[in-house]
Short mmCIF file of C-alpha atoms in Angstrom, two decimals:
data_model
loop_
_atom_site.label_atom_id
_atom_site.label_comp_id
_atom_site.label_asym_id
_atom_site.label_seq_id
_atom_site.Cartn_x
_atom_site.Cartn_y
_atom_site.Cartn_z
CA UNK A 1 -7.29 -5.73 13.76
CA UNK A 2 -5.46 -2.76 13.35
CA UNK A 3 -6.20 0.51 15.27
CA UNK A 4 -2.87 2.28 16.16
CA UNK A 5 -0.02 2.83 14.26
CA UNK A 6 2.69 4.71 15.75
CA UNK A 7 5.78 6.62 14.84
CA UNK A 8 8.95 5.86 16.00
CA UNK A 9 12.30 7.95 14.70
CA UNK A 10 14.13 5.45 13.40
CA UNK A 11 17.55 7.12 14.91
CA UNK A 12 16.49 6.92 18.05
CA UNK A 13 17.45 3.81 20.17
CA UNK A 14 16.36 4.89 23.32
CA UNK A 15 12.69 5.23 21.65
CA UNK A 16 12.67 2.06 19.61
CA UNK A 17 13.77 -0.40 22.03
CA UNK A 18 10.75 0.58 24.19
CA UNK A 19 8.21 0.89 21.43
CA UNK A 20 6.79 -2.43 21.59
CA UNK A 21 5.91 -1.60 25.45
CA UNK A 22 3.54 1.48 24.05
CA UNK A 23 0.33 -0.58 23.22
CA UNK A 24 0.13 -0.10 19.35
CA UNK A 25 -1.06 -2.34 17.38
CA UNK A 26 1.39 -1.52 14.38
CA UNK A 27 4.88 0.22 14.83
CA UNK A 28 6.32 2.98 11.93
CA UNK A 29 9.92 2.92 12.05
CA UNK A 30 10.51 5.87 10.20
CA UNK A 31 13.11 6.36 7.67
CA UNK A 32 11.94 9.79 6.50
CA UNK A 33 10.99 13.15 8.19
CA UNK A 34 12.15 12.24 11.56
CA UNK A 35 15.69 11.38 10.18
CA UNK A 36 18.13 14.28 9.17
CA UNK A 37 19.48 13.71 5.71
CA UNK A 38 23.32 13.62 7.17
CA UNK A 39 22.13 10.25 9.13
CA UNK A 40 19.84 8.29 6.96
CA UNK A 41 22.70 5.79 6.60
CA UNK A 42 22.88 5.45 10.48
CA UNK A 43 19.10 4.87 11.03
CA UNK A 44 18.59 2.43 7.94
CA UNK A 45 21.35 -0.08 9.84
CA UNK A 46 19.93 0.81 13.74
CA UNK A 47 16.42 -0.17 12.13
CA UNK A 48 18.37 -3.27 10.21
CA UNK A 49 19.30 -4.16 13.39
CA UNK A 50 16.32 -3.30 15.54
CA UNK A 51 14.08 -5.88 13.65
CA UNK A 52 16.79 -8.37 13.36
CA UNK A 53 16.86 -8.62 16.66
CA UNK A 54 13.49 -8.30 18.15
CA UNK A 55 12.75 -11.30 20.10
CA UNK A 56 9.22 -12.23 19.09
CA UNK A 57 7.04 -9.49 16.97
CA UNK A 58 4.22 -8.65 18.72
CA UNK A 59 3.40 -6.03 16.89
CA UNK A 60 2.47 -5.17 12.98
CA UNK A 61 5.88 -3.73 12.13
CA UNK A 62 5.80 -1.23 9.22
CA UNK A 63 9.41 1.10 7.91
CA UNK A 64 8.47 4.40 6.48
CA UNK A 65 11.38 4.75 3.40
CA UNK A 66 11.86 7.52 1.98
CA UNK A 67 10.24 9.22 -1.23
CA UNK A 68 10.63 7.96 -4.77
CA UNK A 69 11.97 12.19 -5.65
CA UNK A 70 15.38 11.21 -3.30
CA UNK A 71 18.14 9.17 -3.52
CA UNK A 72 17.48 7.54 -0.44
CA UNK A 73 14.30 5.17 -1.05
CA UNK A 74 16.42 2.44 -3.18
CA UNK A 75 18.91 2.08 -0.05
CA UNK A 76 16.05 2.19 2.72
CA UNK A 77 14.71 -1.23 0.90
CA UNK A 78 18.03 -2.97 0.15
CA UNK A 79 18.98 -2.41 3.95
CA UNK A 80 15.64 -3.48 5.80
CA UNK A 81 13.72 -5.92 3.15
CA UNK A 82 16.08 -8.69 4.17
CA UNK A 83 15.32 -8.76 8.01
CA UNK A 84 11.35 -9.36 6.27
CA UNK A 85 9.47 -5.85 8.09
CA UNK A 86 5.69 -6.82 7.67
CA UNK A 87 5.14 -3.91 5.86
CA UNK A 88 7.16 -1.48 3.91
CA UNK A 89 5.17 2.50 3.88
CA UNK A 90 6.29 4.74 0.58
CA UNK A 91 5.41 8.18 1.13
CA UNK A 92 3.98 11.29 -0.86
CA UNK A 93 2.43 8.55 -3.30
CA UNK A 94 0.94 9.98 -5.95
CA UNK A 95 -0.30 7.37 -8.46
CA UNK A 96 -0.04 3.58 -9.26
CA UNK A 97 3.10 3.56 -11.34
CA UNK A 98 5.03 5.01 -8.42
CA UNK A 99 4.10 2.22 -6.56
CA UNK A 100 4.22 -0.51 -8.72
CA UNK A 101 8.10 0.99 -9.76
CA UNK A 102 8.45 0.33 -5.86
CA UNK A 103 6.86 -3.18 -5.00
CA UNK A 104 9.04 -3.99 -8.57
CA UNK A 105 12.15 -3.27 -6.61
CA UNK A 106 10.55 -4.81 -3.71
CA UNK A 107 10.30 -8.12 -5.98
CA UNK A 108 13.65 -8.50 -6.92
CA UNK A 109 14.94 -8.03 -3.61
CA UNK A 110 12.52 -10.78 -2.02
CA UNK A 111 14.02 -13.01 -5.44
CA UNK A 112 18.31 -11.63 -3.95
CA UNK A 113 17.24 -13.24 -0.09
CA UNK A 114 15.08 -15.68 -0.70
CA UNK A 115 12.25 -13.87 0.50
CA UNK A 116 8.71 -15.66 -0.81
CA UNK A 117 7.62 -12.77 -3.65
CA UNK A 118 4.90 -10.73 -2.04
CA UNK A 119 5.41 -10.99 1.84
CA UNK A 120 6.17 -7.46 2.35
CA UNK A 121 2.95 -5.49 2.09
CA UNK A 122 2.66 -2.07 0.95
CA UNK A 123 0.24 0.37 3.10
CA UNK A 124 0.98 3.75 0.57
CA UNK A 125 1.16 7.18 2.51
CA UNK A 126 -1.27 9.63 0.61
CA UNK A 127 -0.27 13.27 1.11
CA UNK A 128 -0.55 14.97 -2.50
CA UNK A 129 -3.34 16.54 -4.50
CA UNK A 130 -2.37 14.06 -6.92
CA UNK A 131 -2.51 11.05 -4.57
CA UNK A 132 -5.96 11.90 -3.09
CA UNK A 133 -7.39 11.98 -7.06
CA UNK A 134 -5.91 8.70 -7.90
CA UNK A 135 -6.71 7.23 -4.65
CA UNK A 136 -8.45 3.94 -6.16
CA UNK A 137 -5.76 3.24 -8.55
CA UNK A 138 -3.02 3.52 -5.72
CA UNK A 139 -5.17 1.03 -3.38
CA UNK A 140 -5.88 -1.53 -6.05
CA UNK A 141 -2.16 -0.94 -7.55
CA UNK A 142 -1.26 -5.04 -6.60
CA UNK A 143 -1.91 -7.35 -4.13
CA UNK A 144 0.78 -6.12 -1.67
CA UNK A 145 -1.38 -3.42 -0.81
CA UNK A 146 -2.79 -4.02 2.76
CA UNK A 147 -4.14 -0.58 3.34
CA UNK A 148 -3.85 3.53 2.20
CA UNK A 149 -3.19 6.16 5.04
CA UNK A 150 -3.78 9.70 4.93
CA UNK A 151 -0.92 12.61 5.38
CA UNK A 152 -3.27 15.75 6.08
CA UNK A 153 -0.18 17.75 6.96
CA UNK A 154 1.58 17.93 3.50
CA UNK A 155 -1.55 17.37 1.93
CA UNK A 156 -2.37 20.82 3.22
CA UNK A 157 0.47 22.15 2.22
CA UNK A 158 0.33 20.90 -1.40
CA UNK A 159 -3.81 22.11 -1.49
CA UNK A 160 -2.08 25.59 0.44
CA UNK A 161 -5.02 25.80 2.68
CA UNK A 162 -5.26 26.78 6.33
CA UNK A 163 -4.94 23.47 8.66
CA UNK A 164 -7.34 23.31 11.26
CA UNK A 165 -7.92 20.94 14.50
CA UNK A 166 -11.70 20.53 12.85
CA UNK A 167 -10.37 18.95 10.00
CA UNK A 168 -13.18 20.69 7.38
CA UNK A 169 -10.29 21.31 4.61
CA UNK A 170 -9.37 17.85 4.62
CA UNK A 171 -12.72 16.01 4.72
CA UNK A 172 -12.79 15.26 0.98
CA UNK A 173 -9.53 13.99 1.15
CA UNK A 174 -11.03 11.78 3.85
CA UNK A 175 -13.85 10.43 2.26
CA UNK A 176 -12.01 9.80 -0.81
CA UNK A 177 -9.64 7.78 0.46
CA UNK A 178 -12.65 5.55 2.06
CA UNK A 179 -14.62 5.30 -1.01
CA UNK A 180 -11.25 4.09 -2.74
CA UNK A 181 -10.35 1.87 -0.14
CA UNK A 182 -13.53 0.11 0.69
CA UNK A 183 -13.92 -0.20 -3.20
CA UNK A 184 -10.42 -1.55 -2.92
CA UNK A 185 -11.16 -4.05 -0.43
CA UNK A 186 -7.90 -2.69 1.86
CA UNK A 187 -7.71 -1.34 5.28
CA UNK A 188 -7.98 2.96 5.54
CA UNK A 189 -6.14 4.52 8.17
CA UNK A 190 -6.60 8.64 8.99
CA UNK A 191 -3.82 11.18 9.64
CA UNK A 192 -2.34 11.93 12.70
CA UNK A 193 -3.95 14.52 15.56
CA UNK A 194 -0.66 16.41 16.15
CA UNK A 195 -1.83 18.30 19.01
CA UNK A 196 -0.34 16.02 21.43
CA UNK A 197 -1.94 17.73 24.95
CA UNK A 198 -5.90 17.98 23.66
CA UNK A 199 -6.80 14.88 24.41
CA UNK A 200 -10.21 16.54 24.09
CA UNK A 201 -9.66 17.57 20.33
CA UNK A 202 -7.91 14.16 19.69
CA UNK A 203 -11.13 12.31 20.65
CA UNK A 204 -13.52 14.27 18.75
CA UNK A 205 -11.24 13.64 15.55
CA UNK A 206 -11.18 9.83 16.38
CA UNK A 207 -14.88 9.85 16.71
CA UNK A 208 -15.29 11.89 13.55
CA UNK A 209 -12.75 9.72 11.54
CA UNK A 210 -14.09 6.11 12.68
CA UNK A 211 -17.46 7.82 11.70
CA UNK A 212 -16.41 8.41 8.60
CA UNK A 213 -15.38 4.48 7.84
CA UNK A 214 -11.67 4.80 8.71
CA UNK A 215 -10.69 1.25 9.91
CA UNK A 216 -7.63 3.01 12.30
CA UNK A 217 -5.45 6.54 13.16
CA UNK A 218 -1.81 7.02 12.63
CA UNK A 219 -0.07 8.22 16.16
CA UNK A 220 2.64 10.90 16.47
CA UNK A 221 2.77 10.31 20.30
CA UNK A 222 2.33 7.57 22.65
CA UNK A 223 -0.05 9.18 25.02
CA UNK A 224 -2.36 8.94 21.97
CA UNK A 225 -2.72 5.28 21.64
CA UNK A 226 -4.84 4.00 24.29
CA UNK A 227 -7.54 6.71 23.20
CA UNK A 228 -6.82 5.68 19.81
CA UNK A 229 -7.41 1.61 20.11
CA UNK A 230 -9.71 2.25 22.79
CA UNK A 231 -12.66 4.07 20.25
CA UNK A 232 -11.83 2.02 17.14
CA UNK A 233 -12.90 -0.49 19.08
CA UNK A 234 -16.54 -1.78 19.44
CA UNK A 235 -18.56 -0.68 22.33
CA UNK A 236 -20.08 -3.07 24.81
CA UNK A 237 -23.59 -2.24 23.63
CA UNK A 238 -22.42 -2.43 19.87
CA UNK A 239 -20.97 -5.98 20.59
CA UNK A 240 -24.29 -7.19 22.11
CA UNK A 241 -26.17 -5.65 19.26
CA UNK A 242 -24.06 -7.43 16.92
CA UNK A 243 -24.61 -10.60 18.92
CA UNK A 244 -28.25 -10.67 18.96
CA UNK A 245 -28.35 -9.97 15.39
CA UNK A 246 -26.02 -12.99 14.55
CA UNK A 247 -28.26 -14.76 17.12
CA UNK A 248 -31.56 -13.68 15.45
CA UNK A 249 -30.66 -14.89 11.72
CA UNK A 250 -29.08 -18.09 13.12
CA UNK A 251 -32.33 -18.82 14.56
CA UNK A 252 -34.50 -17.76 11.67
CA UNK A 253 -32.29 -19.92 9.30
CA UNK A 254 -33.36 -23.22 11.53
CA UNK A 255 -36.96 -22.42 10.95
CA UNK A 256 -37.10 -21.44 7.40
CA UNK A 257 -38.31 -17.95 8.04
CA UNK A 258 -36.83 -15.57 5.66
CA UNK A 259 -37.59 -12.24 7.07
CA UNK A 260 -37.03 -11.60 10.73
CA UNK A 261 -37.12 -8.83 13.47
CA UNK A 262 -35.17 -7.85 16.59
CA UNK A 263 -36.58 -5.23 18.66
CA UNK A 264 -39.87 -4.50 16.47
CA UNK A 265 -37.07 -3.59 13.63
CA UNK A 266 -36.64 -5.57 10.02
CA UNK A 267 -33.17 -7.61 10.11
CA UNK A 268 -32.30 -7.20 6.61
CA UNK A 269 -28.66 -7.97 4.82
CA UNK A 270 -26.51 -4.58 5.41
CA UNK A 271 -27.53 -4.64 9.47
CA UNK A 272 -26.35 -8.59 9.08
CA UNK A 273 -23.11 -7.48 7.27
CA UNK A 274 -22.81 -4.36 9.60
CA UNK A 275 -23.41 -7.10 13.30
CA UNK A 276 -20.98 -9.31 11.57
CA UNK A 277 -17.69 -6.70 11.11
CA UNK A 278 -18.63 -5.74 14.66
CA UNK A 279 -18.37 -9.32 15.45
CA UNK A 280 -15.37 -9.86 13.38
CA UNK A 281 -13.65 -6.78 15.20
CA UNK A 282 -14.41 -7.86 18.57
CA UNK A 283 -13.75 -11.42 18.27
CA UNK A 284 -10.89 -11.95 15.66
CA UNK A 285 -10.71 -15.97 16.72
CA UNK A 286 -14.50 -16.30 16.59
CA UNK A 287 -14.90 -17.52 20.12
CA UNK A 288 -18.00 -16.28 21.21
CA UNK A 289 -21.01 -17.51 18.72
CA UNK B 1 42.92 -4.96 4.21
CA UNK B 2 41.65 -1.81 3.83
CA UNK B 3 43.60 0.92 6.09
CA UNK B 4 41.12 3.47 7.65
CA UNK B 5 42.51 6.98 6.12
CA UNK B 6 40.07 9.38 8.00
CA UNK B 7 37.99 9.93 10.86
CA UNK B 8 34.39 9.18 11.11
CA UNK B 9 31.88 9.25 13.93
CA UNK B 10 28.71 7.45 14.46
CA UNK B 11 25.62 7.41 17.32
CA UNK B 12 24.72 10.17 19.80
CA UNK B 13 25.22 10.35 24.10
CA UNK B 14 21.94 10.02 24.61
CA UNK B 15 20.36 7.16 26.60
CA UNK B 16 20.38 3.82 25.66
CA UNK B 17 22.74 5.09 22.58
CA UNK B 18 26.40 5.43 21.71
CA UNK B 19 28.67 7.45 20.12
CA UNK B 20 31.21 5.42 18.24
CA UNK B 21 34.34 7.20 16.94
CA UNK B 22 36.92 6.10 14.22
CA UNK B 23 40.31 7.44 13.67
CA UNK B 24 43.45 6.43 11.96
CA UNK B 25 46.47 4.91 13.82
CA UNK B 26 49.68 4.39 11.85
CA UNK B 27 49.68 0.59 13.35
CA UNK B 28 47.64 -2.04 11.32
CA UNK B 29 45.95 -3.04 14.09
CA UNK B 30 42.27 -2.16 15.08
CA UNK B 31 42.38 -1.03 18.83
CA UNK B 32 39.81 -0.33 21.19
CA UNK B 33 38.46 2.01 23.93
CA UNK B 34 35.16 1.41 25.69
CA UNK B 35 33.64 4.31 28.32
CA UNK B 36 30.07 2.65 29.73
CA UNK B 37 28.38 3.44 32.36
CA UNK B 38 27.36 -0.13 32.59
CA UNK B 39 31.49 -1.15 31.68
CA UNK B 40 31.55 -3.38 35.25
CA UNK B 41 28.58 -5.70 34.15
CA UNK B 42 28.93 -5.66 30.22
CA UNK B 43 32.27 -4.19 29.47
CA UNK B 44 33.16 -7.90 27.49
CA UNK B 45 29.55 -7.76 25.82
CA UNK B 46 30.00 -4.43 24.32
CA UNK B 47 33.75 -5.59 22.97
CA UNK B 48 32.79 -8.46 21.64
CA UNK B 49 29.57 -6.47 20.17
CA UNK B 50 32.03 -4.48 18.42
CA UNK B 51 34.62 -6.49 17.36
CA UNK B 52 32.39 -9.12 15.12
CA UNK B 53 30.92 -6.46 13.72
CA UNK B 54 34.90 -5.03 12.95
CA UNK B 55 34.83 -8.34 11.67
CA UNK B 56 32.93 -8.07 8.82
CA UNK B 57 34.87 -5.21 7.35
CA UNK B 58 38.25 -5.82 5.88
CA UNK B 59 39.68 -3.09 8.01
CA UNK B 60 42.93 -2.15 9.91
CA UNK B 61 44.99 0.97 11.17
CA UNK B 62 41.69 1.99 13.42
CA UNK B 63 41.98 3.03 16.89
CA UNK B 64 37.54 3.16 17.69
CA UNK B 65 36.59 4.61 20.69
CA UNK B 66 32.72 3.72 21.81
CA UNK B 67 31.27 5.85 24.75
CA UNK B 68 28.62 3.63 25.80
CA UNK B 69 25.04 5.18 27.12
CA UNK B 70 23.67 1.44 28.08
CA UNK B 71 22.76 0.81 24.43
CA UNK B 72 21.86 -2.82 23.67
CA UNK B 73 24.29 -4.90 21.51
CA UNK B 74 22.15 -3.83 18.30
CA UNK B 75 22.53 -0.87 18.68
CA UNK B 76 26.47 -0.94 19.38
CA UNK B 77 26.97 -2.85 16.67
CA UNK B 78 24.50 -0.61 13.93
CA UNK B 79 26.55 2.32 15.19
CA UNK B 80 30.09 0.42 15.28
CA UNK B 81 28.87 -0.26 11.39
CA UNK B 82 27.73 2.83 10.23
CA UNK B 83 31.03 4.84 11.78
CA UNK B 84 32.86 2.18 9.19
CA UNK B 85 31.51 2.85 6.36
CA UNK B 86 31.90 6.48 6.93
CA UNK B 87 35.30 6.04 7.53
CA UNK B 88 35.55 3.87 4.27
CA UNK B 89 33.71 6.37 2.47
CA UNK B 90 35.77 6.96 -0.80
CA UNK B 91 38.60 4.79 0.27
CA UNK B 92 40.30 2.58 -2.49
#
């Protein structure tokens, strides 16, 4: 289960080396906006490097590359795809053939080292007008897509309306990108809170996007993550809910009853399919039942 | 062998980083200079960090200087790399 997923400047030793320590449950090297064009070279062989070397991978470890519109994207995958990152992010997607002309590439580099075709996932960074329209086609694109993510900043910029710590400008973009995703059958992750001292603010806009559907939040700062993982989570009382649900149907099944109640209220299939993700989230080994 | 022509530098001071320099020498022999603040305790690891990586480049006529900020071998060696191929950068 993936809640967090936080950024990490991939030029930045001092900050990758400890980002495993953080509590995320997925890590974004990034390759783009929080590298300076003059040393893109020097952070695609630190984060070469940085993987190669990592001891055991706790964590979900995803490289931001750089955008199919530079000349940088081709040499961000030839450098890192051979030290086998569990997931490679392309940015300012805006439709399936972008990313299909990237897992392509992806292909024949997993074919150079040997690499079973397929193992390096895609999770597609939507942050264009464009992108948020053809949000179905990008999440269904192939079966190395493990998720979509939403970039509210550019996205803003590119729809040239006011950004706001509410969020109201972006909630189409929001609810798009679940429709397409959940239609999609891949994970949907929401864009950053960059305010990185209203913890209050950044709490509302978890609650708002888990709401919503989102499976998880992107991170800009560490101090963010706990609250992050901490309300994608399942609450105690949701857990036992989900429990006695499971319980209730189990039981039903043994004596042949076909409709059941918990609580005075009718157990019917979504509230079984709604206890079991629950379930599912809070027990990924299936210990408990 | 490829003679490094021109300088290049690589890496930053700040913590747990270094800043790797490259410049010609007229010799054809790669020489080199390690500052650490950690230079008692892993003086050798950080040579021998940078000198396999030296390794893998067909180079000579370097004199690299690394001013060490604790950075782990990784990272020396990334940033012994990079200031390379910078160096090589349009060399023949």
């Amino acid at each position: 289960m993936i809640r967090s997923l936080m950024f990490l400047p991939g030029n930045t030793p001092n900050m990758l080396i400890n980002g495993d320590t953080l509590g995320a449950d997925a890590l974004i090297l990034d390759l783009e906006d929080a590298v300076s064009p003059s040393e893109k070279d020097s952070a695609r062989v630190l984060v070469r490097n940085y993987l190669k070397n990592l001891k055991a991978r706790k964590q979900f470890f995803i490289v931001r590359i750089n955008s199919t519109d530079t000349d940088y994207w081709q040499d961000d995958l030839s450098e890192i795809i051979p030290v086998k990152p569990d997931c490679v992010m392309p940015t300012k997607v805006n439709g399936d053939k972008m990313l299909n002309k990237i897992s392509d590439f992806i292909s024949s580099l997993e074919k150079k080292f040997d690499i079973p075709e397929g193992t390096t996932k895609l999770l597609p960074l939507i942050e264009t007008a464009e992108g948020v329209e053809n949000a179905f086609n990008i999440a269904s694109a192939n079966n190395r897509i493990f998720g979509i993510a939403l970039g509210a900043e550019d996205l803003s910029a590119d729809l040239r309306c006011r950004r706001t710590k509410e969020g109201s400008e972006i909630l189409y973009a929001r609810t798009r990108l679940i429709c397409a995703g959940r239609a999609a059958g891949v994970e949907i992750f929401d864009t950053p809170f960059t305010d990185v001292n209203d913890i209050e603010g950044l709490c509302k806009d978890i609650n708002f996007a888990r709401g919503l559907g989102f499976s998880g939040k992107l991170v800009i700062s560490p101090r963010h993550i706990d609250y992050v993982n901490e309300l994608f989570s399942p609450t105690e009382q949701e857990i036992n809910y989900a429990v006695e649900v499971l319980e209730c149907i189990k039981e039903a099944e043994k004596l042949g009853k076909g409709a059941v109640s918990l609580h005075g209220k009718m157990i019917d299939a979504p509230i079984v399919a709604r206890a079991k993700q629950v379930y599912e989230a809070a027990y990924p080994s299936g210990t408990r039942l | 062998m490829i003679k490094i022509s021109q300088n290049a530098f690589a890496g930053t001071l700040e913590s747990s980083d270094c800043l790797v320099t490259i410049t010609p020498n007229e010799s054809n022999e790669v020489n080199f200079e390690i500052n650490s603040v950690v230079f008692k305790q892993y003086g050798n690891s950080i040579l021998k960090a940078a000198q396999n990586t030296v390794k893998k480049f067909d180079i000579s006529g370097a004199d690299i200087k690394i001013q060490d900020m604790g950075a782990f071998d990784c990272v020396i060696e990334a940033r012994v790399e990079t200031a390379i191929k910078r160096a090589l950068k349009g060399a023949k």
